[in-house]
Coordinates of C-alpha atoms and ligand atoms in Angstrom, one line a residue:
M1188 CA -24.9 40.6 15.3
R1189 CA -23.4 39.7 18.7
L1190 CA -19.7 39.7 18.8
N1191 CA -19.1 37.6 21.9
L1192 CA -16.6 35.6 19.8
F1193 CA -13.9 38.2 20.0
P1194 CA -10.6 36.5 20.7
F1195 CA -8.8 39.4 22.1
L1196 CA -9.9 39.2 25.7
F1197 CA -7.1 41.3 27.1
T1198 CA -8.1 44.2 29.3
F1199 CA -7.0 47.7 30.1
T1200 CA -4.6 46.3 32.6
I1201 CA -2.3 45.8 29.7
I1202 CA -2.0 49.5 29.2
S1203 CA -1.5 50.3 32.9
L1204 CA 1.3 47.7 32.9
S1205 CA 2.8 48.8 29.7
S1206 CA 5.2 51.4 30.9
H1207 CA 6.6 48.8 33.3
V1208 CA 7.2 46.3 30.5
L1209 CA 8.7 48.9 28.3
S1210 CA 11.5 49.6 30.8
T1211 CA 13.3 46.4 29.6
S1212 CA 14.6 48.3 26.5
D1213 CA 14.4 51.6 24.8
L1214 CA 13.3 50.4 21.4
I1215 CA 11.0 52.4 19.2
L1216 CA 9.1 51.2 16.2
T1217 CA 9.5 54.1 13.7
K1218 CA 7.3 52.5 11.1
V1219 CA 5.0 49.4 11.1
D1220 CA 3.3 48.2 7.9
R1221 CA 1.0 45.3 8.3
R1222 CA -0.7 43.3 5.6
I1223 CA -3.3 40.6 6.4
D1224 CA -4.3 38.2 3.6
L1225 CA -7.8 36.8 4.1
S1226 CA -8.2 35.4 0.6
S1227 CA -8.1 31.7 1.7
Q1228 CA -8.9 29.8 4.9
I1229 CA -5.4 30.4 6.1
V1230 CA -4.7 33.9 7.5
R1231 CA -1.3 35.3 6.8
T1232 CA -0.1 38.4 8.5
T1233 CA 3.0 40.0 7.2
T1234 CA 4.4 42.8 9.3
S1235 CA 7.4 45.0 8.5
L1236 CA 8.9 46.6 11.6
K1237 CA 11.4 49.4 11.4
V1238 CA 13.1 49.3 14.7
E1239 CA 15.3 52.0 16.3
N1240 CA 17.3 51.8 19.4
A1241 CA 16.6 55.1 21.3
G1242 CA 18.4 54.0 24.5
S1243 CA 22.1 53.7 25.3
D1244 CA 22.4 49.9 25.8
I1245 CA 22.9 47.5 23.0
V1246 CA 19.7 45.5 22.3
S1247 CA 19.9 41.9 21.0
E1248 CA 16.2 40.8 21.3
I1249 CA 13.0 42.1 19.8
W1250 CA 9.7 41.1 21.3
L1251 CA 6.6 40.2 19.4
A1252 CA 3.3 40.1 21.3
F1253 CA 0.3 37.9 20.5
P1254 CA -2.9 37.5 22.5
D1255 CA -2.9 34.2 24.3
S1256 CA -6.2 33.2 22.7
L1257 CA -4.7 33.4 19.3
V1258 CA -1.4 31.6 20.0
N1259 CA -3.1 28.1 19.8
Y1260 CA -4.0 28.9 16.2
L1261 CA -0.5 30.2 15.3
A1262 CA 0.8 27.6 12.8
H1263 CA 3.9 29.3 11.7
L1264 CA 6.0 32.3 12.7
K1265 CA 9.0 33.5 10.9
A1266 CA 11.1 36.7 11.5
T1267 CA 13.8 37.7 9.0
L1268 CA 16.0 40.7 8.8
K1269 CA 15.6 42.8 5.7
E1270 CA 19.0 43.4 4.3
G1271 CA 19.6 46.5 2.2
K1272 CA 16.9 48.2 0.3
G1273 CA 15.7 45.2 -1.7
K1274 CA 12.4 43.6 -0.8
A1275 CA 13.3 40.3 0.7
K1276 CA 10.7 37.6 0.2
P1277 CA 9.5 36.7 3.6
S1278 CA 9.6 33.0 2.8
S1279 CA 13.2 32.9 1.6
G1280 CA 16.0 31.8 4.0
A1281 CA 15.7 30.5 7.5
G1282 CA 14.1 32.7 10.1
L1283 CA 15.8 34.2 13.1
P1284 CA 15.7 32.0 16.2
Y1285 CA 13.0 32.9 18.7
Q1286 CA 11.6 31.7 22.0
V1287 CA 8.6 32.3 24.2
V1288 CA 9.5 34.4 27.2
Q1289 CA 7.4 35.2 30.2
P1290 CA 8.5 38.6 31.6
K1291 CA 7.3 38.9 35.2
D1292 CA 5.4 42.1 34.7
A1293 CA 4.0 41.3 31.2
P1294 CA 0.2 41.0 30.9
A1295 CA -0.9 37.4 31.5
S1296 CA -3.2 37.5 28.5
L1297 CA -0.3 38.0 26.1
K1298 CA 2.4 35.7 24.9
I1299 CA 5.7 37.3 24.1
Y1300 CA 7.9 35.8 21.5
S1301 CA 11.5 37.0 21.8
V1302 CA 13.4 37.1 18.5
T1303 CA 17.2 37.0 18.9
L1304 CA 19.1 39.3 16.6
P1305 CA 22.2 38.0 14.9
K1306 CA 24.0 41.2 15.9
G1307 CA 23.2 43.6 18.7
L1308 CA 21.5 46.9 17.8
A1309 CA 23.6 49.8 19.1
K1310 CA 22.4 53.2 20.2
G1311 CA 20.8 55.1 17.4
E1312 CA 21.0 52.2 14.9
T1313 CA 17.9 50.9 13.0
L1314 CA 16.9 47.7 11.3
T1315 CA 13.9 46.3 9.5
L1316 CA 12.4 43.1 10.7
D1317 CA 9.9 41.2 8.5
V1318 CA 7.5 39.0 10.5
L1319 CA 5.3 36.4 8.9
A1320 CA 2.6 34.9 11.2
V1321 CA 0.3 32.2 9.8
F1322 CA -3.0 31.3 11.5
T1323 CA -5.5 28.5 10.9
H1324 CA -9.1 28.1 12.2
I1325 CA -9.5 31.8 13.1
L1326 CA -12.0 32.7 10.4
Q1327 CA -15.3 32.1 12.1
P1328 CA -18.2 31.2 9.8
F1329 CA -21.1 33.5 10.6
P1330 CA -23.8 32.3 10.4
E1331 CA -22.4 29.0 11.6
K1332 CA -24.9 26.9 9.6
I1333 CA -25.9 27.6 6.0
T1334 CA -28.0 25.8 3.4
Q1335 CA -26.8 24.5 0.1
A1336 CA -27.9 27.7 -1.6
D1337 CA -26.2 30.1 0.8
I1338 CA -22.8 31.7 0.4
Q1339 CA -20.3 31.3 3.2
L1340 CA -19.8 34.4 5.3
L1341 CA -16.8 34.7 7.7
L1342 CA -15.9 36.9 10.6
F1343 CA -12.4 38.2 11.2
Q1344 CA -11.4 40.1 14.2
E1345 CA -8.2 42.1 14.7
T1346 CA -6.9 45.2 16.1
A1347 CA -6.4 48.1 13.7
Q1348 CA -3.4 49.3 15.8
Y1349 CA -0.4 47.0 16.0
L1350 CA -0.2 45.3 19.4
S1351 CA 3.4 46.2 20.3
P1352 CA 5.4 46.2 23.5
Y1353 CA 7.2 49.3 22.1
P1354 CA 5.9 52.8 21.2
V1355 CA 5.0 53.1 17.5
K1356 CA 5.6 56.3 15.6
A1357 CA 3.7 55.5 12.4
Q1358 CA 1.7 52.6 11.3
S1359 CA -0.8 51.3 8.8
L1360 CA -2.8 48.1 8.2
T1361 CA -4.0 46.6 4.9
V1362 CA -6.4 43.7 4.8
K1363 CA -6.7 41.8 1.5
L1364 CA -10.1 40.3 1.1
P1365 CA -11.4 37.9 -1.5
E1366 CA -13.0 39.5 -4.5
A1367 CA -16.5 39.0 -3.3
R1368 CA -19.1 40.6 -1.1
I1369 CA -18.1 42.5 2.0
E1370 CA -21.0 42.3 4.3
S1371 CA -19.7 44.8 6.9
Y1372 CA -16.5 46.1 8.5
T1373 CA -15.8 48.4 11.4
K1374 CA -16.1 51.8 10.0
L1375 CA -13.5 53.8 11.8
E1376 CA -12.6 57.3 10.7
S1377 CA -9.4 56.0 9.2
A1378 CA -10.9 53.1 7.4
K1379 CA -10.9 53.0 3.6
L1380 CA -12.1 50.3 1.3
Q1381 CA -10.5 50.2 -2.2
G1382 CA -11.8 47.3 -4.2
S1383 CA -11.1 44.2 -2.2
E1384 CA -8.5 46.0 0.0
L1385 CA -9.5 47.5 3.3
K1386 CA -7.0 50.0 4.8
Y1387 CA -6.8 51.3 8.4
G1388 CA -4.6 54.1 9.5
P1389 CA -2.2 55.7 9.3
Y1390 CA -1.9 56.0 13.1
E1391 CA 0.9 58.1 14.7
N1392 CA 2.7 58.2 18.0
L1393 CA 0.9 55.5 19.9
P1394 CA 2.0 54.2 23.3
P1395 CA 2.9 50.5 23.8
Y1396 CA 0.0 47.9 23.7
S1397 CA -2.4 50.2 22.0
Y1398 CA -5.2 48.4 20.3
L1399 CA -8.3 49.2 18.4
P1400 CA -10.7 46.2 17.7
I1401 CA -12.1 45.8 14.3
V1402 CA -14.4 43.2 12.8
I1403 CA -14.8 42.3 9.1
H1404 CA -17.7 40.2 7.9
F1405 CA -17.1 39.0 4.4
E1406 CA -17.8 36.3 1.8
N1407 CA -15.3 33.6 1.2
N1408 CA -16.1 30.5 -0.8
Q1409 CA -12.6 29.2 -1.0
P1410 CA -12.4 25.5 -0.3
F1411 CA -12.0 25.1 3.4
A1412 CA -10.2 21.8 3.0
V1413 CA -8.9 20.6 6.4
A1414 CA -7.0 17.3 6.7
E1415 CA -7.9 16.2 10.2
E1416 CA -5.2 13.6 9.6
L1417 CA -2.7 13.1 6.8
V1418 CA -0.3 10.2 6.9
R1419 CA 2.4 10.5 4.3
E1420 CA 4.5 7.4 3.7
I1421 CA 7.7 7.9 1.9
E1422 CA 9.3 4.6 1.1
I1423 CA 12.8 4.4 -0.3
S1424 CA 13.8 1.6 -2.6
H1425 CA 17.5 1.6 -3.6
W1426 CA 16.4 0.1 -6.8
G1427 CA 15.6 3.5 -8.1
N1428 CA 12.2 4.6 -6.7
V1429 CA 10.8 6.7 -3.9
Q1430 CA 7.1 5.7 -3.4
I1431 CA 4.8 8.3 -1.8
T1432 CA 1.5 7.2 -0.4
E1433 CA -0.7 9.9 1.2
H1434 CA -3.8 9.0 3.2
Y1435 CA -6.2 11.9 3.8
N1436 CA -9.0 12.3 6.2
L1437 CA -10.5 15.5 4.9
V1438 CA -13.3 17.7 6.3
H1439 CA -14.8 20.9 5.0
G1440 CA -13.9 23.2 7.8
G1441 CA -16.2 26.0 6.8
A1442 CA -19.8 26.8 7.7
Q1443 CA -21.8 23.7 8.6
S1444 CA -24.2 22.6 6.0
K1445 CA -27.9 22.4 7.1
G1446 CA -31.0 21.1 5.4
E1447 CA -31.3 18.5 2.7
F1448 CA -28.7 18.2 0.0
S1449 CA -30.2 18.3 -3.5
R1450 CA -28.0 16.8 -6.1
L1451 CA -30.4 18.0 -8.8
D1452 CA -30.1 21.6 -7.5
Y1453 CA -26.3 21.2 -7.3
Q1454 CA -26.0 19.7 -10.8
T1455 CA -28.1 22.3 -12.5
R1456 CA -26.4 25.3 -11.0
P1457 CA -23.3 24.1 -9.1
Y1458 CA -21.7 27.5 -8.6
V1459 CA -24.9 29.1 -7.2
R1460 CA -26.5 26.1 -5.4
G1461 CA -23.3 25.0 -3.7
A1462 CA -20.9 27.9 -3.8
S1463 CA -19.4 27.0 -0.5
A1464 CA -18.7 23.4 -1.4
F1465 CA -15.5 22.2 -2.9
R1466 CA -15.6 19.8 -5.8
R1467 CA -11.9 19.6 -6.8
L1468 CA -8.5 19.9 -5.2
V1469 CA -5.2 20.6 -6.9
A1470 CA -1.9 19.0 -5.9
R1471 CA 1.4 20.1 -7.1
L1472 CA 3.6 17.1 -7.3
P1473 CA 7.4 17.1 -8.0
P1474 CA 8.5 16.9 -11.6
R1475 CA 8.9 13.4 -13.0
A1476 CA 6.2 12.0 -10.7
H1477 CA 4.9 8.8 -12.2
S1478 CA 2.4 6.0 -11.6
V1479 CA 0.0 8.5 -10.0
Y1480 CA -3.2 7.1 -8.6
Y1481 CA -6.1 8.4 -6.6
R1482 CA -8.5 6.1 -4.8
D1483 CA -10.9 5.8 -1.8
E1484 CA -12.3 2.9 0.0
I1485 CA -14.5 2.0 -2.9
G1486 CA -11.7 1.9 -5.4
N1487 CA -9.9 3.9 -8.0
I1488 CA -11.5 7.3 -8.8
S1489 CA -11.1 8.2 -12.5
T1490 CA -12.1 11.8 -12.2
S1491 CA -8.6 13.1 -11.8
S1492 CA -6.4 14.7 -14.3
L1493 CA -2.7 15.0 -14.5
W1494 CA -0.4 17.3 -16.5
G1495 CA 3.1 18.6 -16.1
D1496 CA 6.2 20.1 -17.4
S1497 CA 9.9 20.0 -16.3
K1498 CA 9.2 22.0 -13.1
K1499 CA 6.1 20.3 -11.7
T1500 CA 3.4 17.8 -12.2
E1501 CA -0.1 18.9 -11.4
L1502 CA -2.8 16.6 -10.2
E1503 CA -6.4 17.7 -10.0
I1504 CA -8.7 15.3 -8.1
E1505 CA -12.4 15.3 -7.9
P1506 CA -14.1 13.5 -5.0
R1507 CA -17.1 11.4 -5.7
Y1508 CA -19.4 14.1 -4.4
P1509 CA -19.0 17.8 -3.7
I1510 CA -17.9 18.4 -0.1
F1511 CA -20.1 20.8 1.9
G1512 CA -19.5 22.3 5.3
G1513 CA -18.8 19.6 7.9
W1514 CA -18.8 16.8 5.3
K1515 CA -15.9 14.4 5.3
T1516 CA -14.1 12.3 2.8
A1517 CA -11.2 9.9 3.0
F1518 CA -8.9 9.1 0.1
T1519 CA -5.4 8.1 -0.8
I1520 CA -3.1 9.4 -3.5
G1521 CA 0.1 7.7 -4.5
Y1522 CA 3.0 8.4 -6.8
G1523 CA 6.5 7.3 -7.6
L1524 CA 9.5 9.5 -7.9
P1525 CA 12.9 8.9 -9.4
L1526 CA 15.4 8.1 -6.5
Q1527 CA 18.3 10.1 -7.9
D1528 CA 16.2 13.4 -7.5
F1529 CA 15.8 12.9 -3.7
L1530 CA 18.6 10.6 -2.4
F1531 CA 22.1 11.9 -1.9
G1532 CA 25.3 10.9 -0.1
I1533 CA 27.5 12.8 2.3
D1534 CA 30.3 11.6 4.6
G1535 CA 29.6 8.0 4.1
K1536 CA 25.9 8.5 4.9
R1537 CA 23.0 8.6 2.6
F1538 CA 20.2 11.2 3.0
L1539 CA 16.8 11.8 1.7
N1540 CA 16.0 15.4 0.9
I1541 CA 12.3 15.8 0.1
S1542 CA 9.4 18.1 1.0
F1543 CA 7.6 17.6 4.2
G1544 CA 4.0 18.7 3.8
S1545 CA 1.1 18.0 1.5
P1546 CA 1.2 18.8 -2.2
F1547 CA -2.3 20.2 -2.0
N1548 CA -2.8 23.9 -2.3
E1549 CA -3.9 25.9 0.8
L1550 CA -4.6 22.8 2.8
V1551 CA -4.7 23.0 6.6
I1552 CA -3.5 19.8 8.3
D1553 CA -4.5 19.3 11.9
T1554 CA -2.2 16.3 12.3
L1555 CA 0.5 15.5 9.8
V1556 CA 2.4 12.2 10.2
V1557 CA 5.4 11.7 7.9
K1558 CA 6.8 8.2 7.8
V1559 CA 10.0 7.7 6.1
V1560 CA 10.5 3.9 5.4
L1561 CA 14.2 3.2 4.9
P1562 CA 15.6 0.1 3.2
E1563 CA 16.0 -3.0 5.4
G1564 CA 19.4 -2.9 7.1
S1565 CA 19.7 0.9 7.4
K1566 CA 21.4 2.1 10.5
D1567 CA 22.2 5.3 12.4
T1568 CA 19.1 7.1 11.3
S1569 CA 18.5 10.7 12.1
A1570 CA 16.1 13.4 10.8
S1571 CA 16.7 17.1 10.3
V1572 CA 13.5 19.2 10.1
P1573 CA 13.6 23.0 10.1
F1574 CA 10.8 23.3 12.7
S1575 CA 9.9 21.3 15.8
V1576 CA 8.3 17.9 15.3
K1577 CA 7.6 14.9 17.5
Q1578 CA 9.9 12.0 16.5
R1579 CA 9.6 8.2 17.0
H1580 CA 10.8 5.0 15.4
E1581 CA 8.8 2.1 14.0
T1582 CA 9.6 -1.0 12.0
K1583 CA 7.7 -1.9 8.9
F1584 CA 7.5 -5.4 7.5
S1585 CA 6.7 -6.2 3.9
H1586 CA 7.3 -9.4 1.9
L1587 CA 10.9 -10.7 1.9
D1588 CA 11.8 -8.7 5.0
I1589 CA 13.5 -10.5 7.8
A1590 CA 14.4 -7.8 10.3
G1591 CA 11.9 -5.2 9.0
R1592 CA 12.5 -1.8 7.6
P1593 CA 13.4 1.1 9.9
V1594 CA 10.7 3.8 9.8
V1595 CA 11.4 7.4 11.0
V1596 CA 8.1 8.9 12.1
L1597 CA 7.7 12.6 12.3
E1598 CA 4.6 14.2 13.6
K1599 CA 3.5 17.9 13.3
N1600 CA 0.3 19.5 14.5
N1601 CA -1.3 22.4 12.7
A1602 CA 0.7 22.2 9.5
V1603 CA 0.2 24.8 6.7
P1604 CA 1.8 25.1 3.2
E1605 CA 4.7 27.1 4.9
H1606 CA 5.7 23.7 6.4
N1607 CA 6.0 22.2 2.9
V1608 CA 9.8 22.7 3.0
H1609 CA 12.6 20.2 2.5
F1610 CA 13.7 18.0 5.3
Q1611 CA 16.4 15.4 5.5
V1612 CA 16.6 11.9 6.9
Y1613 CA 20.2 10.6 7.2
Y1614 CA 21.1 6.9 7.5
K1615 CA 23.9 4.4 7.0
F1616 CA 23.5 1.5 4.6
N1617 CA 25.8 -1.3 3.5
S1618 CA 25.4 -1.8 -0.2
L1619 CA 25.8 -5.5 0.1
S1620 CA 22.5 -5.7 2.1
M1621 CA 20.9 -4.5 -1.1
L1622 CA 21.7 -7.9 -2.7
R1623 CA 20.0 -9.8 0.1
E1624 CA 16.5 -9.7 -1.4
P1625 CA 17.5 -10.4 -5.0
L1626 CA 19.6 -13.4 -3.8
M1627 CA 16.6 -14.6 -1.7
L1628 CA 14.5 -14.3 -4.8
I1629 CA 17.0 -16.0 -7.0
S1630 CA 17.4 -18.9 -4.6
G1631 CA 13.7 -19.0 -4.1
F1632 CA 13.0 -19.3 -7.8
F1633 CA 15.8 -22.0 -8.1
F1634 CA 14.1 -24.1 -5.4
L1635 CA 10.7 -23.6 -7.0
F1636 CA 12.2 -24.8 -10.3
V1637 CA 13.8 -27.8 -8.7
A1638 CA 10.6 -28.6 -6.8
S1639 CA 8.5 -28.4 -9.9
I1640 CA 10.8 -30.8 -11.8
V1641 CA 10.5 -33.3 -8.9
Y1642 CA 6.8 -32.8 -8.9
M1643 CA 6.5 -33.4 -12.7
H1644 CA 8.4 -36.7 -12.3
A1645 CA 6.6 -37.8 -9.2
D1646 CA 3.1 -37.2 -10.5
L1647 CA 2.7 -39.0 -13.9
S1648 CA -0.7 -37.5 -14.5
I1649 CA 0.4 -33.9 -14.6
S1650 CA 0.4 -33.6 -18.4
K1651 CA -1.4 -35.6 -21.1
T1652 CA 1.3 -34.9 -23.7
S1653 CA 4.3 -35.8 -21.6
A1654 CA 6.5 -38.8 -22.3
S1655 CA 5.7 -40.0 -18.9
Y1656 CA 2.0 -40.0 -19.7
L1657 CA 2.6 -42.1 -22.9
A1658 CA 4.8 -44.5 -20.9
K1659 CA 2.0 -44.9 -18.4
I1660 CA -0.5 -45.7 -21.2
Q1661 CA 1.9 -48.3 -22.7
W1662 CA 2.4 -49.9 -19.3
E1663 CA -1.3 -50.2 -18.8
E1664 CA -1.6 -52.0 -22.2
V1665 CA 1.1 -54.4 -21.1
Q1666 CA -0.7 -55.1 -17.9
A1667 CA -4.0 -55.7 -19.7
T1668 CA -2.3 -58.1 -22.2
A1669 CA -0.6 -60.0 -19.4
H1670 CA -4.0 -60.4 -17.7
Q1671 CA -5.5 -61.6 -20.9
I1672 CA -2.8 -64.3 -21.2
H1673 CA -3.4 -65.2 -17.5
N1674 CA -7.1 -65.7 -18.3
I1675 CA -6.4 -67.9 -21.3
I1676 CA -4.0 -70.1 -19.3
S1677 CA -6.6 -70.4 -16.6
L1678 CA -9.2 -71.5 -19.2
C1679 CA -6.7 -74.1 -20.4
L1680 CA -6.4 -75.4 -16.8
T1681 CA -10.1 -75.7 -16.5
T1682 CA -10.2 -77.6 -19.8
H1683 CA -7.5 -79.9 -18.4
D1684 CA -9.8 -80.7 -15.5
K1685 CA -12.4 -82.0 -18.0
L1686 CA -9.9 -84.5 -19.3
E1687 CA -9.2 -85.7 -15.7
A1688 CA -12.9 -85.8 -15.1
S1689 CA -13.4 -88.0 -18.1
L1690 CA -10.9 -90.5 -16.7
R1691 CA -12.8 -90.7 -13.5
D1692 CA -16.0 -91.3 -15.5
L1693 CA -14.2 -94.0 -17.4
S1694 CA -13.3 -95.8 -14.2
R1695 CA -17.0 -95.8 -13.1
S1696 CA -18.7 -96.5 -16.4
G1697 CA -16.0 -98.1 -18.5
D1698 CA -17.3 -96.1 -21.5
I1699 CA -14.2 -95.8 -23.6
Q1700 CA -15.9 -94.1 -26.5
A1701 CA -17.3 -91.3 -24.4
C1702 CA -13.9 -90.8 -22.9
K1703 CA -12.3 -90.7 -26.3
A1704 CA -14.9 -88.1 -27.4
T1705 CA -14.1 -85.9 -24.5
R1706 CA -10.4 -86.0 -25.3
K1707 CA -11.2 -85.0 -28.8
S1708 CA -13.2 -82.0 -27.8
V1709 CA -10.7 -81.0 -25.1
D1710 CA -7.9 -81.2 -27.7
S1711 CA -9.7 -78.9 -30.1
S1712 CA -10.6 -76.5 -27.2
L1713 CA -7.0 -76.3 -26.2
K1714 CA -5.9 -75.7 -29.8
E1715 CA -8.4 -72.8 -30.0
L1716 CA -7.0 -71.4 -26.8
T1717 CA -3.4 -71.8 -28.1
K1718 CA -4.4 -69.8 -31.1
E1719 CA -5.9 -67.1 -28.9
L1720 CA -2.6 -66.7 -27.2
K1721 CA -0.8 -65.8 -30.3
S1722 CA -1.7 -62.1 -30.7
P1723 CA -1.2 -61.1 -27.0
V1724 CA 2.1 -62.8 -26.9
A1725 CA 3.1 -61.1 -30.1
F1726 CA 2.2 -57.7 -28.6
L1727 CA 4.3 -58.4 -25.5
Q1728 CA 7.2 -59.4 -27.6
S1729 CA 7.0 -56.2 -29.6
S1730 CA 6.6 -53.9 -26.5
P1731 CA 9.8 -52.7 -24.8
Q1732 CA 7.8 -52.1 -21.6
A1733 CA 7.0 -55.8 -21.4
T1734 CA 10.7 -56.8 -21.3
P1735 CA 10.7 -57.5 -17.6
I1736 CA 7.7 -59.8 -17.6
L1737 CA 8.0 -61.5 -21.0
P1738 CA 10.2 -64.4 -19.8
K1739 CA 7.6 -65.3 -17.1
V1740 CA 4.8 -65.2 -19.7
E1741 CA 6.7 -67.3 -22.1
E1742 CA 7.6 -69.8 -19.4
V1743 CA 4.0 -70.2 -18.2
I1744 CA 2.9 -70.8 -21.8
A1745 CA 5.6 -73.4 -22.4
K1746 CA 4.8 -75.2 -19.1
E1747 CA 1.1 -75.3 -20.0
R1748 CA 2.0 -76.8 -23.4
D1749 CA 4.1 -79.4 -21.5
L1750 CA 1.3 -80.1 -19.1
Q1751 CA -1.1 -80.6 -22.0
E1752 CA 1.2 -83.1 -23.6
K1753 CA 1.6 -85.0 -20.3
L1754 CA -2.1 -85.0 -19.7
M1755 CA -2.8 -86.3 -23.2
A1756 CA -0.2 -88.9 -22.8
K1757 CA -1.6 -90.0 -19.4
H1758 CA -5.1 -90.0 -20.9
S1759 CA -4.1 -92.2 -23.9
T1760 CA -2.2 -94.5 -21.6
V1761 CA -5.2 -95.0 -19.3
V1762 CA -7.6 -95.5 -22.2
D1763 CA -5.2 -97.9 -23.8
C1764 CA -5.1 -99.9 -20.5
Y1765 CA -8.9 -100.0 -20.4
E1766 CA -9.0 -101.2 -24.0
K1767 CA -6.4 -103.9 -23.1
K1768 CA -8.4 -104.6 -20.0
L1769 CA -5.5 -104.2 -17.7
G1770 CA -5.9 -104.1 -13.9
G1771 CA -5.9 -101.0 -11.8
R1772 CA -2.5 -101.6 -10.4
E1773 CA -1.0 -101.9 -13.8
I1774 CA -2.6 -98.7 -14.9
E1775 CA -1.2 -96.8 -11.9
N1776 CA 2.3 -98.1 -12.7
R1777 CA 2.1 -96.9 -16.2
V1778 CA 0.8 -93.4 -15.5
A1779 CA 2.9 -92.9 -12.4
S1780 CA 5.8 -91.1 -14.1
H1781 CA 3.3 -88.8 -16.0
Q1782 CA 1.4 -88.1 -12.8
Q1783 CA 4.5 -86.9 -11.1
K1784 CA 5.4 -84.5 -13.8
I1785 CA 1.8 -83.3 -14.1
T1786 CA 1.7 -82.5 -10.3
A1787 CA 5.0 -80.6 -10.6
L1788 CA 3.9 -78.7 -13.7
R1789 CA 0.6 -77.7 -12.1
Q1790 CA 2.4 -76.3 -9.1
E1791 CA 4.8 -74.4 -11.3
I1792 CA 2.1 -73.0 -13.5
G1793 CA 0.1 -71.9 -10.5
D1794 CA 3.1 -70.0 -9.1
L1795 CA 3.7 -68.3 -12.5
L1796 CA 0.1 -67.3 -12.8
D1797 CA 0.2 -65.8 -9.4
L1798 CA 3.2 -63.7 -10.4
I1799 CA 1.5 -62.5 -13.6
D1800 CA -1.6 -61.7 -11.7
E1801 CA 0.4 -59.3 -9.5
I1802 CA 1.6 -57.2 -12.5
Ligands
NAG2327 C1 -5.9 1.7 -9.6 O1 -5.0 2.4 -10.3 C2 -3.6 2.0 -10.2 C3 -2.7 3.0 -10.9 O2 -3.3 3.3 -12.2 C4 -3.4 0.6 -10.7 O3 -2.1 0.2 -10.5 C5 -4.4 -0.3 -9.9 O4 -4.3 -1.6 -10.4 C6 -5.8 0.2 -10.0 N1 -6.7 -0.6 -9.1 C7 -7.9 -0.9 -9.4 C8 -8.6 -1.7 -8.4 O5 -8.4 -0.7 -10.5
NAG2328 C1 17.3 19.8 -0.4 O1 16.7 20.2 -1.7 C2 16.4 21.5 -1.8 C3 15.6 21.7 -3.1 O2 16.2 21.1 -4.1 C4 17.7 22.3 -1.8 O3 17.4 23.7 -1.9 C5 18.4 22.0 -0.5 O4 19.7 22.7 -0.5 C6 18.6 20.6 -0.3 N1 19.1 20.3 1.1 C7 20.2 19.6 1.3 C8 20.6 19.4 2.7 O5 20.9 19.1 0.4

């Protein structure tokens, strides 16, 4: 096993420089207890430092040293003073302020974090400092590539002696390993393995910057779930809801999977033939979370379960396939939260107070983007996050938005569960703006309503049962009847022509009998046609829709009857004249008055028929 991966590349120059560095203060670490937790993919180092001021000057800073190569993986650092005898939880309360310093004569391969004490430490005084350092991506899979059937083995490298800028009187180290196989560990004289706990030390009276490399090679099949990117969108609706939508781009950050994946193998013995894969993830959502969903690009995934009590809601999701080393999956979870649990007011401002990180257990997030979408019209936005983040502003548009919703975007790299703490976004909001959207909706619906009424009236064919449809049917019947009458009258006029034609025949042939016979047949034809008119006319008289056209119809019928009479009278007169053998001039004189009326009536009937035709 070649250990060229060792991250501590500092050299002995550190030690030769150490006395120089030490001269900045006369602190002594009387006791150092370190505990390193390797039970998940996240490495947590808890160090309890008992510090004594052996010099005469008051000291207000304590230095913590980390190898440069490790600093990039340091996700979280928190130093707290332990008050009294009680064991303070390292996560409770805010940590002491610290900054990276670069002392001129400090070894270049080290980064020094200088923690500022709230109160100077005077000569002979002691204090206890608890330091929590959280690292990601420092457990190296070894071998780097494994098959589906292999377990995942990891390498962890440390120094058994605490890397301190100060002399250390007494110290010990405990490494908590998962309850699984321990392939190997550096077997120093002082090493002791008890169950899954590996102890080194105690070591006594060590000079500054002492170190003693150790390597532990162990099995860890915990899910190495790494979100390469997580975008959390927190949208506030003043109507009572906070909507959370989280988009995950997840990768299995453990040993790369090699060889063919056999689903059959996996399904028959999932815990043996796929021990390093993760098949489910558990998220701890706030209590009273509702409308929870879990989907990927294909659609909703039903293999999730949800349960909860008054303190939390737990969501367990199962991706469509088990995730092996190097495999990726992308999915989205969403849930709603009651607004009153997360939105508060102070000094005329409103503020959101909600947790920052992912609700998934032990998730490493390479890039975490938290977007807080405020209601449209929010002003004077500001965010308060208890660690450093990149901030920017965006605008989000959704339906009904005019100016868009202000979005506060917070970005954090290398986020761990320790970052899942509450943060606040403050903003000003005029309650009247809240009414803008409903008013828009109400007026929108009103116009829609009015428009639909107009549409119903404009388009008569919209509904077969409406009154307008019946009216349309009735009007069509009136039109048809009017045209029927028009046709009968036209037939009458054609019949009149036969009468006129018989007179012309008479003048040529002098056949009075034939002429009389024609008149007889014409007379009976006209009587028939008059009978045919009866029922359509009766229909028009009974139909209210026909009221506007009835006078014209009745007029044309009356005029036709008048014309008939005049034509018959003319016909009789002419035949009479022929029987009396009167001359042409005499005949003309006798029919002249009839002829005038006939011409006028014909004109009038023609005009009326044209009118009826246009209906
Ligand atoms: C997915 O689930 C959510 C919540 O249960 C539901 O609102 C949505 O309509 C579902 N979508 C599909 C495509 O089934
Ligand atoms: C935010 O909520 C947390 C948890 O409820 C609470 O401890 C904290 O005091 C709140 N912060 C503010 C500024 O109200």
